[in-house]
Coordinates of C-alpha atoms and ligand atoms in Angstrom, one line a residue:
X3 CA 59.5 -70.7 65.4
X4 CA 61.5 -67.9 64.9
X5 CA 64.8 -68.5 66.6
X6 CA 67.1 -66.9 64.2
X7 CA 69.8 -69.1 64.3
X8 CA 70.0 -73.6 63.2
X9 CA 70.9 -74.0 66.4
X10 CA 68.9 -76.6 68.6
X11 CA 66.4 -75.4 70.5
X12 CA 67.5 -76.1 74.3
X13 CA 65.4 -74.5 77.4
X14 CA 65.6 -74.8 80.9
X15 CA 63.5 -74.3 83.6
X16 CA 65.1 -73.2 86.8
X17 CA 62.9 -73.6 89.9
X18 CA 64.5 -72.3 93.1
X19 CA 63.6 -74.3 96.3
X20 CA 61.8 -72.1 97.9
X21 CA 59.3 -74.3 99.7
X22 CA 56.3 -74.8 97.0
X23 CA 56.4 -75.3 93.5
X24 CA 54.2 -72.7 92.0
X25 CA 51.4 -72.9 89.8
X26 CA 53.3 -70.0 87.7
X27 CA 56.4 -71.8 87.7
X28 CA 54.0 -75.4 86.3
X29 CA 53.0 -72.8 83.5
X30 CA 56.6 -71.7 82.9
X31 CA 57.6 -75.3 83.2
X32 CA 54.8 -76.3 80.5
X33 CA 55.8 -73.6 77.8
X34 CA 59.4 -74.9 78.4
X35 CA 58.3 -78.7 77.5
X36 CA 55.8 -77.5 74.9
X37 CA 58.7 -75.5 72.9
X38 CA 61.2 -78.4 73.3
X39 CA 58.7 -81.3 72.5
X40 CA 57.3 -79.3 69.5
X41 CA 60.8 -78.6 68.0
X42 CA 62.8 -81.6 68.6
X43 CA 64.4 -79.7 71.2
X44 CA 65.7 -80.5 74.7
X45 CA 64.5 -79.8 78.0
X46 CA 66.7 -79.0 80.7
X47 CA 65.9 -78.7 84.4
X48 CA 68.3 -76.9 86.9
X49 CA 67.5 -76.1 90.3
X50 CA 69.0 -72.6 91.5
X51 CA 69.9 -73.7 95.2
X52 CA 72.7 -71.7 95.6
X53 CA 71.4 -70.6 99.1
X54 CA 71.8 -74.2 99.7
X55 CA 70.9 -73.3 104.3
X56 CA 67.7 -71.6 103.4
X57 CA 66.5 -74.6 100.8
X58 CA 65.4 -77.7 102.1
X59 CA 66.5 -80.8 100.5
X60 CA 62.6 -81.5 101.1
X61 CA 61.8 -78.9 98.6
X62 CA 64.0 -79.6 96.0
X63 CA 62.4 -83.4 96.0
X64 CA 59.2 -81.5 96.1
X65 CA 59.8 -79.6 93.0
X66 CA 60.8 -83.2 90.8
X67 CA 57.8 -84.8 92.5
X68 CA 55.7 -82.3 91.1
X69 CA 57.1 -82.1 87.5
X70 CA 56.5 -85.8 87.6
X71 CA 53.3 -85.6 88.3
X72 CA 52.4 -83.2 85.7
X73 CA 54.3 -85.4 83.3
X74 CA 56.6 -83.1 82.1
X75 CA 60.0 -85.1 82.4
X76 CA 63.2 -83.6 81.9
X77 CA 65.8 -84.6 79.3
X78 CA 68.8 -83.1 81.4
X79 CA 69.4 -82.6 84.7
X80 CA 68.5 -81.8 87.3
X81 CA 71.8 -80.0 87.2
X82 CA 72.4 -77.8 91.0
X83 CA 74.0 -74.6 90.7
X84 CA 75.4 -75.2 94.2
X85 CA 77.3 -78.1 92.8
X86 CA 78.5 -75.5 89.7
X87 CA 80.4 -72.9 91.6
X88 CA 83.6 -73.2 89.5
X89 CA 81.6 -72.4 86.4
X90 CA 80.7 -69.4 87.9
X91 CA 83.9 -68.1 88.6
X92 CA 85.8 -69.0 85.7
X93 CA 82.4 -66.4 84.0
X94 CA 84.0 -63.6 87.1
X95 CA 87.7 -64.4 85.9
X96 CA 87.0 -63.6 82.3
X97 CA 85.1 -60.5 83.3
X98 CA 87.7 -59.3 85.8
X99 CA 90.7 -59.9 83.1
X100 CA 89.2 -57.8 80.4
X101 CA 87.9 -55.2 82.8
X102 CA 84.2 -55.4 82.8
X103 CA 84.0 -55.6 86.6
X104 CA 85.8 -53.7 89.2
X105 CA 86.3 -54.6 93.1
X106 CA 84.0 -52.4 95.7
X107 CA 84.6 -51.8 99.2
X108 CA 81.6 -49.4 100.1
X109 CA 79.2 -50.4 102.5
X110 CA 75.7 -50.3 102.2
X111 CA 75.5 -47.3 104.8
X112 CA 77.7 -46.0 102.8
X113 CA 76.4 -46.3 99.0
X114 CA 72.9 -45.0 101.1
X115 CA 74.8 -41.8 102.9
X116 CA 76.1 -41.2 99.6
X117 CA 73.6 -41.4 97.1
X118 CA 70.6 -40.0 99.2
X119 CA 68.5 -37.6 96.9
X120 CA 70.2 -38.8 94.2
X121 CA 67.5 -38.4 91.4
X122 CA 68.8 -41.9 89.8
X123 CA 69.1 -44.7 92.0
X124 CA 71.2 -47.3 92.8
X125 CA 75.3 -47.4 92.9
X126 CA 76.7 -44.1 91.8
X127 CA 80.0 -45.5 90.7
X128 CA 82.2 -44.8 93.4
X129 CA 85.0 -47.5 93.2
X130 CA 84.7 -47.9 89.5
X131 CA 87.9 -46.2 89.2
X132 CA 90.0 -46.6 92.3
X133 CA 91.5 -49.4 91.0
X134 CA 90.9 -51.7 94.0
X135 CA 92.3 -54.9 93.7
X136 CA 90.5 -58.4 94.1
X137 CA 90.0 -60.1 97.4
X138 CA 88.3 -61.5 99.9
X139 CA 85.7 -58.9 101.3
X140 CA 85.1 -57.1 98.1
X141 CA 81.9 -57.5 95.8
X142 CA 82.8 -57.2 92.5
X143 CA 80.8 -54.7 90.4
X144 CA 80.3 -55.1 86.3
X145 CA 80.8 -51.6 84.9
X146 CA 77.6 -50.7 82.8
X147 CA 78.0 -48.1 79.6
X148 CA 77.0 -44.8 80.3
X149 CA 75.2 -44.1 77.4
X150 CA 73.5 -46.3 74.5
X151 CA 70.7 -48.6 75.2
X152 CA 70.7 -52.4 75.7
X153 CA 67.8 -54.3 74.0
X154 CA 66.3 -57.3 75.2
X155 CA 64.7 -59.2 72.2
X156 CA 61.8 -60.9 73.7
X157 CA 59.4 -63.0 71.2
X158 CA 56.2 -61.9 73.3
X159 CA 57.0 -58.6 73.6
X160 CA 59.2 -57.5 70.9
X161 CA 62.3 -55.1 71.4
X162 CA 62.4 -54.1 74.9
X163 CA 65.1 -51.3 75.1
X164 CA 66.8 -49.8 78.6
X165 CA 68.9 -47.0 78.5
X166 CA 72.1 -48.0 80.1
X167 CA 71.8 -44.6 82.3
X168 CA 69.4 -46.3 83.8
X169 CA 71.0 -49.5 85.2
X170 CA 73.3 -48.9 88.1
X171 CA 76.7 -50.6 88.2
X172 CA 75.1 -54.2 90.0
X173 CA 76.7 -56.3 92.1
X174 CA 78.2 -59.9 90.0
X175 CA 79.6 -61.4 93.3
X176 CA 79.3 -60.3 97.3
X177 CA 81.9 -59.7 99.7
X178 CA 82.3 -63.2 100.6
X179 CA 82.9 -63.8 96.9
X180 CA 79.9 -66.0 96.2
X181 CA 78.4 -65.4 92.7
X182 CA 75.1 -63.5 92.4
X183 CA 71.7 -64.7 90.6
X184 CA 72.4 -62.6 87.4
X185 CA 75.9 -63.6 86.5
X186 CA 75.3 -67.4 87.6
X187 CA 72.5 -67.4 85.5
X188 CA 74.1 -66.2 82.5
X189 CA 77.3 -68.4 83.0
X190 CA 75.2 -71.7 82.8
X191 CA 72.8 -71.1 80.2
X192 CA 76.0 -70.0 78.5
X193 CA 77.3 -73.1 79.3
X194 CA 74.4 -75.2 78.7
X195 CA 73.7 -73.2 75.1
X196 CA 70.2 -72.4 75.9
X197 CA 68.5 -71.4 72.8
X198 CA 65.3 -69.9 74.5
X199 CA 64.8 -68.7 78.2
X200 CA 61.0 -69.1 79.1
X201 CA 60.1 -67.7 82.6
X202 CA 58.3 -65.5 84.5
X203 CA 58.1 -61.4 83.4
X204 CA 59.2 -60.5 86.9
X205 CA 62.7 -61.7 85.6
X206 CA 62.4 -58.8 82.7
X207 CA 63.8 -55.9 85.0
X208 CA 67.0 -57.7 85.5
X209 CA 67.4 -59.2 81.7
X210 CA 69.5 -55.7 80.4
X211 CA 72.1 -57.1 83.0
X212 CA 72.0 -60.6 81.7
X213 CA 72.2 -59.7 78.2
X214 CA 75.5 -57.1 79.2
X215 CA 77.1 -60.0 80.7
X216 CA 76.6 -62.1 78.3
X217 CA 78.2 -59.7 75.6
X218 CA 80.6 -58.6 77.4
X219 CA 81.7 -62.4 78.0
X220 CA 81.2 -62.9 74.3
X221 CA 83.5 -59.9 73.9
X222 CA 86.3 -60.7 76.2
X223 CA 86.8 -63.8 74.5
X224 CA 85.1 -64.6 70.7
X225 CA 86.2 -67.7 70.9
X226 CA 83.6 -69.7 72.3
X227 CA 80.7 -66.9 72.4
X228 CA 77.4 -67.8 72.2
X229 CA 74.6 -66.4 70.4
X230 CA 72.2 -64.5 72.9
X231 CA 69.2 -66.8 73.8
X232 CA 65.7 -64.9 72.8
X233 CA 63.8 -64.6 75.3
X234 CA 60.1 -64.6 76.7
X235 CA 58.8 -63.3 79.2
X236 CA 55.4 -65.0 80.3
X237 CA 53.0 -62.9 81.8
X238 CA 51.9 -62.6 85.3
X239 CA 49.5 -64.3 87.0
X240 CA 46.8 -62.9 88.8
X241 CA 44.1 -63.2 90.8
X242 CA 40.1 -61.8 90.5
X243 CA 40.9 -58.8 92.0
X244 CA 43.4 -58.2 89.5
X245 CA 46.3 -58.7 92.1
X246 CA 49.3 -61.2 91.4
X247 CA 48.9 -64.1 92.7
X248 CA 50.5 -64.8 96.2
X249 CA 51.1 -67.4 98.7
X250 CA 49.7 -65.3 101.1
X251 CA 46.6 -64.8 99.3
X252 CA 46.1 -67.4 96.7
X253 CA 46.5 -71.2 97.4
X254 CA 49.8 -71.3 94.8
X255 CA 51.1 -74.4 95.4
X256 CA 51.0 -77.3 93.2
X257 CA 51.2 -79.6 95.6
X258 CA 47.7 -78.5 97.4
X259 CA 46.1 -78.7 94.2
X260 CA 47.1 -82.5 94.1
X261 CA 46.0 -83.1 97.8
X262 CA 43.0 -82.2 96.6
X263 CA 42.2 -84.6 94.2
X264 CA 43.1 -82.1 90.9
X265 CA 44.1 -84.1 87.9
X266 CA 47.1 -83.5 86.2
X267 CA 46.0 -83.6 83.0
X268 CA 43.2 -80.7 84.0
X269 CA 45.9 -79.1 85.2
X270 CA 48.2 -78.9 82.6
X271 CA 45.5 -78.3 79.9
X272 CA 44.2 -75.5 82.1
X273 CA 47.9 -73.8 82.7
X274 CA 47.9 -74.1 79.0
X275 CA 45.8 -71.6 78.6
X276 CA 47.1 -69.1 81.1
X277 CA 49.0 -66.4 78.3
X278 CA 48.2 -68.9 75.3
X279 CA 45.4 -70.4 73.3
X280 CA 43.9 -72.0 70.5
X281 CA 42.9 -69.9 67.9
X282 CA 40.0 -71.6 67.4
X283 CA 39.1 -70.8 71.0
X284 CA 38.9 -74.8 71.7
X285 CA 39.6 -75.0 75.7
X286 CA 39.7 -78.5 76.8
X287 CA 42.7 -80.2 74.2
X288 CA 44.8 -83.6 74.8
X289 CA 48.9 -83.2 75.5
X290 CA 49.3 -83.3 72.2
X291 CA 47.2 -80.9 69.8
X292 CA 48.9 -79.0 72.8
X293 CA 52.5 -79.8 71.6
X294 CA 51.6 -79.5 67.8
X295 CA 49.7 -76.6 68.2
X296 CA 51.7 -74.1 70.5
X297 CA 53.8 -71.3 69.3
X298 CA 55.8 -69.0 71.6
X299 CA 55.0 -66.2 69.2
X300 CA 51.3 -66.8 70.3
X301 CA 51.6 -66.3 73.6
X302 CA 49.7 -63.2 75.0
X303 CA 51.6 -60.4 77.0
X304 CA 48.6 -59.3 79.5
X305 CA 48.3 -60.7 82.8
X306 CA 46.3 -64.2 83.0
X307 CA 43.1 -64.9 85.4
X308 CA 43.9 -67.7 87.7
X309 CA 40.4 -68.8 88.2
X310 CA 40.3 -71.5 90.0
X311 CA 36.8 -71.8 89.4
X312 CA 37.4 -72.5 86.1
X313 CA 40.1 -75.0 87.0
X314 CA 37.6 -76.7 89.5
X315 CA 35.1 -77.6 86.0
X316 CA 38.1 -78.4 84.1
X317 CA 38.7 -80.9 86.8
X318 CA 35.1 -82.1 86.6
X319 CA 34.9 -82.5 83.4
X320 CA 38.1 -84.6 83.3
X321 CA 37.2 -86.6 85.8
X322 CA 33.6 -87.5 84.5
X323 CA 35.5 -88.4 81.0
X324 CA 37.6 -90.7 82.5
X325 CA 36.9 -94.7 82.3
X326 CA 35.5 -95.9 85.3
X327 CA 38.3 -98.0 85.9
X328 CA 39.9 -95.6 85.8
X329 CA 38.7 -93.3 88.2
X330 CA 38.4 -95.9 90.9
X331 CA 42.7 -96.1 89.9
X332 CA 43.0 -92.1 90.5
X333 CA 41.0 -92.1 93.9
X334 CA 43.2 -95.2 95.3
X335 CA 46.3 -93.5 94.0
X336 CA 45.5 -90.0 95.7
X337 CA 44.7 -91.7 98.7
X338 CA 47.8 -93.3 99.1
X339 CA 49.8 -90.4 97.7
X340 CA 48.1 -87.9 100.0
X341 CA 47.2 -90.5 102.8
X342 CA 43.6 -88.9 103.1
X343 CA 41.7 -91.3 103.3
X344 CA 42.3 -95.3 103.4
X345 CA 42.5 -96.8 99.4
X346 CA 40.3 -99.6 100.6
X347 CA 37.2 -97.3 100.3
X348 CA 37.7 -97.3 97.0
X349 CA 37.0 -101.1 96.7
X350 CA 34.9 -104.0 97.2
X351 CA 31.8 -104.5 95.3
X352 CA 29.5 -101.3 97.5
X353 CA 32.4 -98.6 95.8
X354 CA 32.3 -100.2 92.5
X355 CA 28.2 -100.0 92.5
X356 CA 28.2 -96.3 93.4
X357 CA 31.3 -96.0 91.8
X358 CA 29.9 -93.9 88.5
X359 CA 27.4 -91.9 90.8
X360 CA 30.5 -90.4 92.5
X361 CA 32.3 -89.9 89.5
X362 CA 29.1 -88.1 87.8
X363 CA 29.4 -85.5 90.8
X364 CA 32.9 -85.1 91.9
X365 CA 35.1 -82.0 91.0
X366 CA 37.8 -82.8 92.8
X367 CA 38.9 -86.6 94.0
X368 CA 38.8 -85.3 97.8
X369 CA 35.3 -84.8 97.8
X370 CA 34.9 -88.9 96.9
X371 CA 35.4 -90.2 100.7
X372 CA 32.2 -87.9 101.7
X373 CA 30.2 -89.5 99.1
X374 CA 30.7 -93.0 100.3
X375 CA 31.8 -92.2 104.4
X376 CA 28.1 -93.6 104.5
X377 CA 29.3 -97.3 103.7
X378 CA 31.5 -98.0 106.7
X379 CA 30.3 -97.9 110.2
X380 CA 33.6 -96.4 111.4
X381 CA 33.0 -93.0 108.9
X382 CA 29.7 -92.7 109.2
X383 CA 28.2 -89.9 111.3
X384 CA 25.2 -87.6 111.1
X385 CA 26.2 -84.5 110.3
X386 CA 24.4 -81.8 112.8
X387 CA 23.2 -79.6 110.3
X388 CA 21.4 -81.7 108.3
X389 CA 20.4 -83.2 111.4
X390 CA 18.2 -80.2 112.9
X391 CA 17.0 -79.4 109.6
X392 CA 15.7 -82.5 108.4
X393 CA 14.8 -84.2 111.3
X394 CA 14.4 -81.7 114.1
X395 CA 12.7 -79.0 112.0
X396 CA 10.7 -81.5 110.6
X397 CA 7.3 -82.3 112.6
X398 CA 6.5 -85.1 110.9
X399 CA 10.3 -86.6 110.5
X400 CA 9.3 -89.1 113.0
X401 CA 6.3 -90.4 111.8
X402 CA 8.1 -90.7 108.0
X403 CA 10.6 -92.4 109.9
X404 CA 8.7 -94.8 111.5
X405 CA 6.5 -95.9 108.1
X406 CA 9.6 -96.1 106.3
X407 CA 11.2 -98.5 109.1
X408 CA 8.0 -100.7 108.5
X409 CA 7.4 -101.0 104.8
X410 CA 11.4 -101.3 104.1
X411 CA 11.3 -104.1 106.6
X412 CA 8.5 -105.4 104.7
X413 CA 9.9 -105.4 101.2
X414 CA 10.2 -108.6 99.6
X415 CA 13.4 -107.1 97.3
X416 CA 15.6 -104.2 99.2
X417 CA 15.8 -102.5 95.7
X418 CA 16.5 -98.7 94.1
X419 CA 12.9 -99.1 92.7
X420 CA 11.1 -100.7 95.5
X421 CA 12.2 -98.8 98.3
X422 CA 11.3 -95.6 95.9
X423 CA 7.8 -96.7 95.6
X424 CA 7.6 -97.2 99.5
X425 CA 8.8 -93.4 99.9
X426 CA 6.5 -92.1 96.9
X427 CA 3.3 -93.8 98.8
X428 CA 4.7 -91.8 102.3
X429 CA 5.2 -89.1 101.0
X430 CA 1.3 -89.4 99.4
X431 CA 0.0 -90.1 102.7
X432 CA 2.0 -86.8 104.1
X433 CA 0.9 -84.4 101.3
X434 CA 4.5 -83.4 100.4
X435 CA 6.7 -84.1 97.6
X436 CA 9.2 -87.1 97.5
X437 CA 12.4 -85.1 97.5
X438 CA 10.8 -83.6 101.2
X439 CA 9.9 -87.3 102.3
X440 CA 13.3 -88.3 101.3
X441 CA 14.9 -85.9 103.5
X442 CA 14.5 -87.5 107.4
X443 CA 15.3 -90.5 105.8
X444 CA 18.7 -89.3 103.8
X445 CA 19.7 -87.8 106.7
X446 CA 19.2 -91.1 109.1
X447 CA 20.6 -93.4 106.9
X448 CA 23.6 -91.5 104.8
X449 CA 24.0 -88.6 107.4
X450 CA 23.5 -85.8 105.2
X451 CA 20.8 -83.9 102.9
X452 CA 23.2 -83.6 99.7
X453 CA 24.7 -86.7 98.3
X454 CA 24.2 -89.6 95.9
X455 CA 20.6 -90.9 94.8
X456 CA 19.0 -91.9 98.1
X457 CA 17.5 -95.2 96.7
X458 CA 20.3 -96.5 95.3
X459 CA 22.8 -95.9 97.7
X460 CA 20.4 -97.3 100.5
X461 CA 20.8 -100.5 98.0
X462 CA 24.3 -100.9 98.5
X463 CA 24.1 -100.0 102.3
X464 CA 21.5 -102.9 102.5
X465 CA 18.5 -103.5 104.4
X466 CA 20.3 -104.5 107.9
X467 CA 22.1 -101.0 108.0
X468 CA 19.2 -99.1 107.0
X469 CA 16.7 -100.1 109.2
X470 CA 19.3 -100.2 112.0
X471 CA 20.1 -96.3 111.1
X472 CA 16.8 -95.2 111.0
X473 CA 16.1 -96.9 114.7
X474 CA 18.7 -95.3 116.1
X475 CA 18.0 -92.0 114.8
X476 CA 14.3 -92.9 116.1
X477 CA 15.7 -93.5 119.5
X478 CA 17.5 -90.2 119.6
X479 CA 14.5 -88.2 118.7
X480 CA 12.7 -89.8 121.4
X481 CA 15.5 -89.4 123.9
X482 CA 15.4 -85.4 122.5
X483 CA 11.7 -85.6 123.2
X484 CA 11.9 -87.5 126.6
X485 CA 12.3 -85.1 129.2
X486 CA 10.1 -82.2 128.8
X487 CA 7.6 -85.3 128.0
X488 CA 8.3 -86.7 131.4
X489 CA 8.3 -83.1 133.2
X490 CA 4.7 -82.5 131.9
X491 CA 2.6 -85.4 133.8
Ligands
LIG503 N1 65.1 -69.1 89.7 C1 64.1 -68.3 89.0 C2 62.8 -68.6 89.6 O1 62.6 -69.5 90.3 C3 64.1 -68.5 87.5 C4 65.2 -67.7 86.8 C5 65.2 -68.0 85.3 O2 64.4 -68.7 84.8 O3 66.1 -67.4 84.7 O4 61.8 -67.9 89.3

């Protein structure tokens, strides 16, 4: 990797608690781990809470939970830049000593009244030479060159150059004296010698201030400056019409993708490959031919399709490769994580016979409790659907009924391949294929047309159950039938 320098590679992450951890900011998070793993480096997490009303302790638990769950542990941290406020101001009292910011008393009505029609925006320099002094009710400004060009070096998109005309004279603390974003950004990775800074390419606009703090720290006192991290900016994330991904929009949030039974190791591989991949175009790759593989330098500068469509077979095919053991383990463990459905369907000898019929079809964990709702008398129910389809629409759904009732009851052995050769001889006698036969009887006994085999699952439901079903879905087409029957003598 081409850092430059000997130094060790240290990254961060810095996830603000803003209610939901983002799928961009797992990707973010992932390059971050990758880069440190792969070079012997160190991985730092620090949560940027320094509006600490508007964030939720909630959230900021949220945000470890889910970087847990990815498995993408932290070597320092979490460090809280609401507990780092001295760090910041120490940066402000170096830049206010050697004159690199200035005090600012204009309002905003005022910067607006004064500056409309302005053909560059932003601050137009007003106070930068009044020489106002320091206090409380003054931001403080960092005064930008007025000519020359700051460059950001970014390994995914080369030199990116801003002409200093261009960047208004921003804002390092407000009125009330609390450090902004920019400055406290710059003071800890300062402080924390970050070696790379990984994260989103919205944060490109603002990275000419960064890097003008940074030197001009560097400048006002050589002795402990710091080389300037490289940076990369990863690239966007968007959706299939090409939008960015939003909350509003897009379902974002880690955390839904766990409630819904999403692996984390489909996950991860699958954030893998949004800005990066294998040159061999391999897709589906363990942890680590991920960690020995990926290069920063590789990563791509276009905007990435989240399709979750593509996630959901990633998922599938994780799921069908685990051991069944295995699976059983991740459907107790999202039950009780998620508290979606009770762990105990996910035991006693019925689960572990159908067990690998529900893995085979599953994309997602949460669609396991439908597949065995059938078991229990409390889940089962008929849905109404499948119900005036198959039975209703169905003139002869009765009479299939009724001969399966009798030659199930009749069968020596209640077994996948006997009660199939019972159906196959109705479904003879009826002129229609089995798969039609089946469907009355599906829909009686497990409560839907779609799910596992039919003959194996009335197995494990046992003959008691099933013949009990299918009488009471026999009584309630007669009770359907009853009155118009009784009307018409
Ligand atoms: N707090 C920013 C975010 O949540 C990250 C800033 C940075 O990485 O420098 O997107």
């Amino acid at each position: 990797m081409t850092t430059g320098t000997a130094q060790q590679v240290r990254v961060r992450i810095a996830p603000s608690p803003t209610g939901y951890f983002h799928v961009g900011g797992a990707r973010t998070a992932l390059y971050n781990w990758c880069v440190a793993r792969r070079n012997g480096g160190v991985f730092i997490l620090r949560i940027e809470d320094t509006d600490r009303e508007r964030h939720q302790e909630e959230q900021y638990e949220g945000i470890l939970e889910a970087l847990r769950w990815l498995d993408l542990g932290w070597d320092e941290g979490p460090y809280r830049q609401s507990e780092r406020r001295a760090l910041y101001h120490a940066a402000l009292d170096t830049l206010w000593d050697s004159g690199r910011i200035y005090a600012c008393d204009c309002t905003r009505e005022m910067v607006e009244a004064r500056t409309k029609g302005n053909t560059t925006p932003g601050y137009d320099g007003f106070c930068r030479d009044r020489g106002l002094e320091r206090r409380p009710g003054r931001a403080l400004r960092f005064r930008v060159p007025d000519g020359g060009i700051t460059v950001v070096h970014d390994v995914i998109r080369g030199a990116v150059e801003f002409a200093n005309a261009t960047i208004e004279d921003f804002v390092v603390a407000k009125s009330n004296g609390d450090a902004l974003f920019v400055l406290a950004v710059v003071a800890d990775d300062r402080d924390m010698s970050i070696s790379h800074v990984i994260r989103a390419e919205e944060h490109l606009p603002t990275t000419p201030k960064a890097v003008l703090i940074w030197e001009a720290l560097n400048a006002a006192d050589p002795a402990v400056a710091r080389p300037l991290p490289v940076f990369a900016h990863l690239p966007i994330l968007v959706n299939e019409r090409r939008q960015k991904i939003s909350k509003r929009r897009d379902r974002v949030a880690i955390e839904d993708y766990r409630a819904q039974g999403f692996l984390p190791e489909a996950m991860a591989n699958y954030l893998a490959l949004l800005g990066w991949s294998f040159a061999d175009g391999r897709e589906l790759f363990s942890r680590q031919e991920l960690v020995d593989t990926f290069r920063l330098e590789d990563v791509n500068h276009s905007p990435a399709f989240f399709d979750e469509k593509k996630l959901l077979h990633f998922n599938g095919v994780y799921i069908r490769a685990l051991p069944s053991e295995a699976f059983t383990d991740r459907c107790r463990r999202w039950a009780r994580d998620t508290g979606s459905a009770p762990p105990s369907l996910f035991d006693g000898p019925e689960w572990f016979a159908l067990a690998p019929l529900v893995q085979e079809r599953v994309a997602v964990l949460a669609e396991a409790p439908g597949y065995v709702a059938f078991l229990s008398a409390e889940s089962f129910s008929i849905d109404a659907d499948s119900w005036s389809r198959a039975v209703e629409g169905d003139a002869e759904a009765p009479a299939i009924l009724a001969e399966a009732r009798e030659r199930f009851d009749g069968l020596e052995a209640f077994r996948a391949v006997e009660l199939k050769s019972e159906l196959e001889a109705i479904a003879e006698a009826h002129g229609r294929r089995l798969g039609k036969a089946q469907a009355p009887v599906r829909v009686a006994t497990l409560g839907r047309t779609v799910g596992l085999p039919l003959f194996e699952s009335l197995e494990v439901l046992g003959r008691d159950k099933a013949l009990e079903r299918i009488d009471r879905a026999l009584e309630r087409i007669g009770q359907a039938l009853a009155p118009s029957d009784g009307h018409s003598v």
